[in-house]
Amino acid sequence: MRIAVFPGSFDPITLGHEDIVKRALPLFDEIIVAVGVNSTKKSRFSLEQKVKMLNAVFSDFPKVSVQSFEGLTADFCAKEDAGFLLRGVRNSSDFEYESTIAQMTKKLYSSLETVILFTKEEYSSISSTVVREILVNNGDVSAFVPNAVLDHIK
Ligand code: ADP
């Protein structure tokens, strides 16, 4: 079984995240979208809300499940028997960050492979941070997030 974990904050999930998971479907038997619980990072949406929105987005995809985890992503992958860590890259700063993390992960867990997909151009400027900014100012985020997020916000 090729099991991949797609870890992130998903605060909230964007069209960019959704696209990465959908494009990764043919590569894996199972994809676990894993919401990292980070006590130092403040989030706008609660863990419960994030999981609810993710479940709504991927409800039609039996290969995709949603979970949350605390601690090291690699430890969570081991617990789930996942051999692959899925990440998305938008630009050169994502690239720098992701390559550092991937190299450290490789040193610590040699059997875990990081698989990076490059984002589609139309999603490359979308980030959860910008979505949160717009929400704070009561702006329209419909061009950036899946409908499930819009339903949740309403
Ligand atoms: P983290 O806090 O771990 O960076 P995010 O929820 O911001 O969590 O992102 C999770 C993953 O999705 C990361 O690999 C990130 O680079 C990727 N990602 C974020 N936004 C996009 C996007 N618009 N297109 C493609 N990948 C993205």
Short mmCIF file of C-alpha atoms and ligand atoms in Angstrom, two decimals:
data_model
loop_
_atom_site.label_atom_id
_atom_site.label_comp_id
_atom_site.label_asym_id
_atom_site.label_seq_id
_atom_site.Cartn_x
_atom_site.Cartn_y
_atom_site.Cartn_z
CA MET A 1 0.00 0.00 0.00
CA ARG A 2 1.31 3.41 -0.94
CA ILE A 3 0.16 5.66 1.86
CA ALA A 4 0.93 9.39 1.82
CA VAL A 5 0.49 11.97 4.54
CA PHE A 6 -0.24 15.55 3.47
CA PRO A 7 0.50 17.59 6.58
CA GLY A 8 -0.31 21.23 7.12
CA SER A 9 -2.06 23.86 9.18
CA PHE A 10 -5.02 24.17 6.77
CA ASP A 11 -6.13 27.39 8.46
CA PRO A 12 -8.24 27.20 6.30
CA ILE A 13 -7.81 24.78 3.37
CA THR A 14 -7.41 26.65 0.07
CA LEU A 15 -7.91 25.75 -3.60
CA GLY A 16 -4.12 25.26 -3.73
CA HIS A 17 -4.18 22.55 -1.04
CA GLU A 18 -7.19 20.88 -2.65
CA ASP A 19 -5.46 20.81 -6.02
CA ILE A 20 -2.32 19.18 -4.61
CA VAL A 21 -4.35 16.36 -3.01
CA LYS A 22 -6.43 15.76 -6.15
CA ARG A 23 -3.36 15.67 -8.39
CA ALA A 24 -1.67 13.24 -6.00
CA LEU A 25 -4.58 10.77 -6.08
CA PRO A 26 -3.22 8.66 -8.96
CA LEU A 27 0.14 8.34 -7.20
CA PHE A 28 -1.09 6.78 -3.96
CA ASP A 29 -3.54 4.20 -2.61
CA GLU A 30 -4.39 6.37 0.34
CA ILE A 31 -3.81 10.02 1.28
CA ILE A 32 -4.13 11.17 4.87
CA VAL A 33 -4.67 14.93 5.12
CA ALA A 34 -3.17 15.62 8.52
CA VAL A 35 -3.85 18.78 10.47
CA GLY A 36 -0.86 19.56 12.65
CA VAL A 37 -1.72 20.75 16.13
CA ASN A 38 0.83 23.39 16.97
CA SER A 39 0.34 24.98 20.37
CA THR A 40 2.63 27.94 19.64
CA LYS A 41 1.05 28.83 16.30
CA LYS A 42 -2.16 30.82 16.68
CA SER A 43 -4.88 29.74 14.32
CA ARG A 44 -8.07 31.39 13.21
CA PHE A 45 -10.08 28.19 12.90
CA SER A 46 -10.32 25.58 15.63
CA LEU A 47 -9.05 22.08 15.00
CA GLU A 48 -12.64 20.87 14.91
CA GLN A 49 -13.56 23.46 12.25
CA LYS A 50 -10.51 22.64 10.12
CA VAL A 51 -11.26 18.91 10.20
CA LYS A 52 -14.92 19.54 9.38
CA MET A 53 -14.05 21.70 6.35
CA LEU A 54 -11.45 19.18 5.11
CA ASN A 55 -13.90 16.29 5.46
CA ALA A 56 -16.48 18.25 3.45
CA VAL A 57 -13.97 19.02 0.68
CA PHE A 58 -12.85 15.41 0.31
CA SER A 59 -16.11 13.59 1.07
CA ASP A 60 -16.35 12.26 -2.51
CA PHE A 61 -12.84 10.83 -2.44
CA PRO A 62 -12.70 7.46 -0.65
CA LYS A 63 -8.90 7.37 -0.86
CA VAL A 64 -8.64 10.54 1.23
CA SER A 65 -9.03 10.64 4.99
CA VAL A 66 -8.58 13.48 7.46
CA GLN A 67 -6.79 13.26 10.78
CA SER A 68 -5.02 15.50 13.23
CA PHE A 69 -1.70 14.96 14.94
CA GLU A 70 0.63 16.44 17.50
CA GLY A 71 4.39 16.25 17.43
CA LEU A 72 6.72 15.39 14.58
CA THR A 73 5.16 14.77 11.18
CA ALA A 74 7.57 11.91 10.57
CA ASP A 75 6.45 10.17 13.77
CA PHE A 76 2.85 10.47 12.63
CA CYS A 77 3.82 8.95 9.24
CA ALA A 78 5.46 6.00 11.02
CA LYS A 79 2.37 5.46 13.17
CA GLU A 80 0.18 5.42 10.05
CA ASP A 81 2.61 3.21 8.10
CA ALA A 82 2.89 5.96 5.50
CA GLY A 83 5.96 5.79 3.29
CA PHE A 84 5.40 9.15 1.64
CA LEU A 85 5.19 12.72 2.82
CA LEU A 86 3.32 14.93 0.33
CA ARG A 87 3.99 18.67 0.11
CA GLY A 88 3.19 21.46 -2.32
CA VAL A 89 5.56 24.13 -3.55
CA ARG A 90 4.46 27.53 -4.88
CA ASN A 91 7.62 29.53 -5.32
CA SER A 92 11.30 29.74 -4.48
CA SER A 93 10.77 30.51 -0.81
CA ASP A 94 8.54 27.43 -0.43
CA PHE A 95 11.24 25.52 -2.29
CA GLU A 96 13.97 26.63 0.14
CA TYR A 97 11.84 25.72 3.12
CA GLU A 98 10.65 22.39 1.77
CA SER A 99 14.08 21.25 0.66
CA THR A 100 15.54 21.92 4.12
CA ILE A 101 12.71 20.02 5.82
CA ALA A 102 12.94 17.16 3.31
CA GLN A 103 16.67 16.80 3.84
CA MET A 104 16.31 16.74 7.63
CA THR A 105 13.48 14.24 7.36
CA LYS A 106 15.67 12.03 5.17
CA LYS A 107 18.45 12.07 7.78
CA LEU A 108 16.08 11.17 10.58
CA TYR A 109 13.83 8.71 8.72
CA SER A 110 15.58 7.27 5.69
CA SER A 111 12.60 5.16 4.58
CA LEU A 112 10.22 8.13 4.36
CA GLU A 113 10.16 9.78 0.93
CA THR A 114 9.06 13.38 0.51
CA VAL A 115 7.05 13.89 -2.66
CA ILE A 116 6.68 17.48 -3.83
CA LEU A 117 4.15 18.67 -6.37
CA PHE A 118 4.50 22.10 -7.88
CA THR A 119 1.41 24.20 -7.66
CA LYS A 120 -0.55 25.21 -10.75
CA GLU A 121 0.15 28.77 -11.78
CA GLU A 122 -3.38 29.96 -11.01
CA TYR A 123 -3.02 28.84 -7.38
CA SER A 124 0.54 29.94 -6.76
CA SER A 125 -0.40 33.21 -5.08
CA ILE A 126 -2.99 31.65 -2.77
CA SER A 127 -2.10 31.19 0.88
CA SER A 128 -4.11 30.57 4.03
CA THR A 129 -2.47 33.70 5.47
CA VAL A 130 -3.91 35.92 2.73
CA VAL A 131 -7.31 34.23 3.06
CA ARG A 132 -7.31 35.01 6.80
CA GLU A 133 -6.35 38.64 6.10
CA ILE A 134 -9.29 38.99 3.71
CA LEU A 135 -11.67 37.37 6.19
CA VAL A 136 -10.62 39.75 8.97
CA ASN A 137 -11.58 42.60 6.66
CA ASN A 138 -14.86 40.98 5.58
CA GLY A 139 -13.66 40.52 2.02
CA ASP A 140 -14.67 37.92 -0.55
CA VAL A 141 -12.55 34.76 -0.46
CA SER A 142 -14.60 32.75 -2.94
CA ALA A 143 -11.82 32.77 -5.55
CA PHE A 144 -9.37 31.19 -3.09
CA VAL A 145 -11.12 28.49 -1.09
CA PRO A 146 -13.33 25.47 -1.82
CA ASN A 147 -17.10 25.90 -1.45
CA ALA A 148 -17.08 23.89 1.78
CA VAL A 149 -15.08 26.68 3.42
CA LEU A 150 -17.54 29.32 2.16
CA ASP A 151 -20.45 27.24 3.53
CA HIS A 152 -18.69 27.01 6.85
CA ILE A 153 -18.00 30.75 7.09
CA LYS A 154 -21.60 31.71 6.28
P1 ADP B 1 2.32 24.58 6.88
O1 ADP B 1 2.02 25.43 8.09
O2 ADP B 1 2.83 23.22 7.21
O3 ADP B 1 3.13 25.25 5.80
P2 ADP B 1 0.03 24.92 5.16
O4 ADP B 1 -1.36 24.54 5.48
O5 ADP B 1 0.32 26.36 4.97
O6 ADP B 1 0.88 24.29 6.31
O7 ADP B 1 0.53 24.15 3.87
C1 ADP B 1 0.55 22.75 3.75
C2 ADP B 1 1.23 22.35 2.44
O8 ADP B 1 0.52 22.87 1.32
C3 ADP B 1 2.66 22.89 2.29
O9 ADP B 1 3.44 21.93 1.60
C4 ADP B 1 2.47 24.13 1.46
O10 ADP B 1 3.65 24.46 0.76
C5 ADP B 1 1.38 23.67 0.54
N1 ADP B 1 0.60 24.77 -0.03
C6 ADP B 1 0.09 25.84 0.61
N2 ADP B 1 -0.57 26.65 -0.23
C7 ADP B 1 -0.47 26.08 -1.46
C8 ADP B 1 -0.91 26.46 -2.77
N3 ADP B 1 -1.60 27.58 -2.99
N4 ADP B 1 -0.62 25.62 -3.79
C9 ADP B 1 0.08 24.50 -3.57
N5 ADP B 1 0.55 24.10 -2.37
C10 ADP B 1 0.28 24.87 -1.32
#
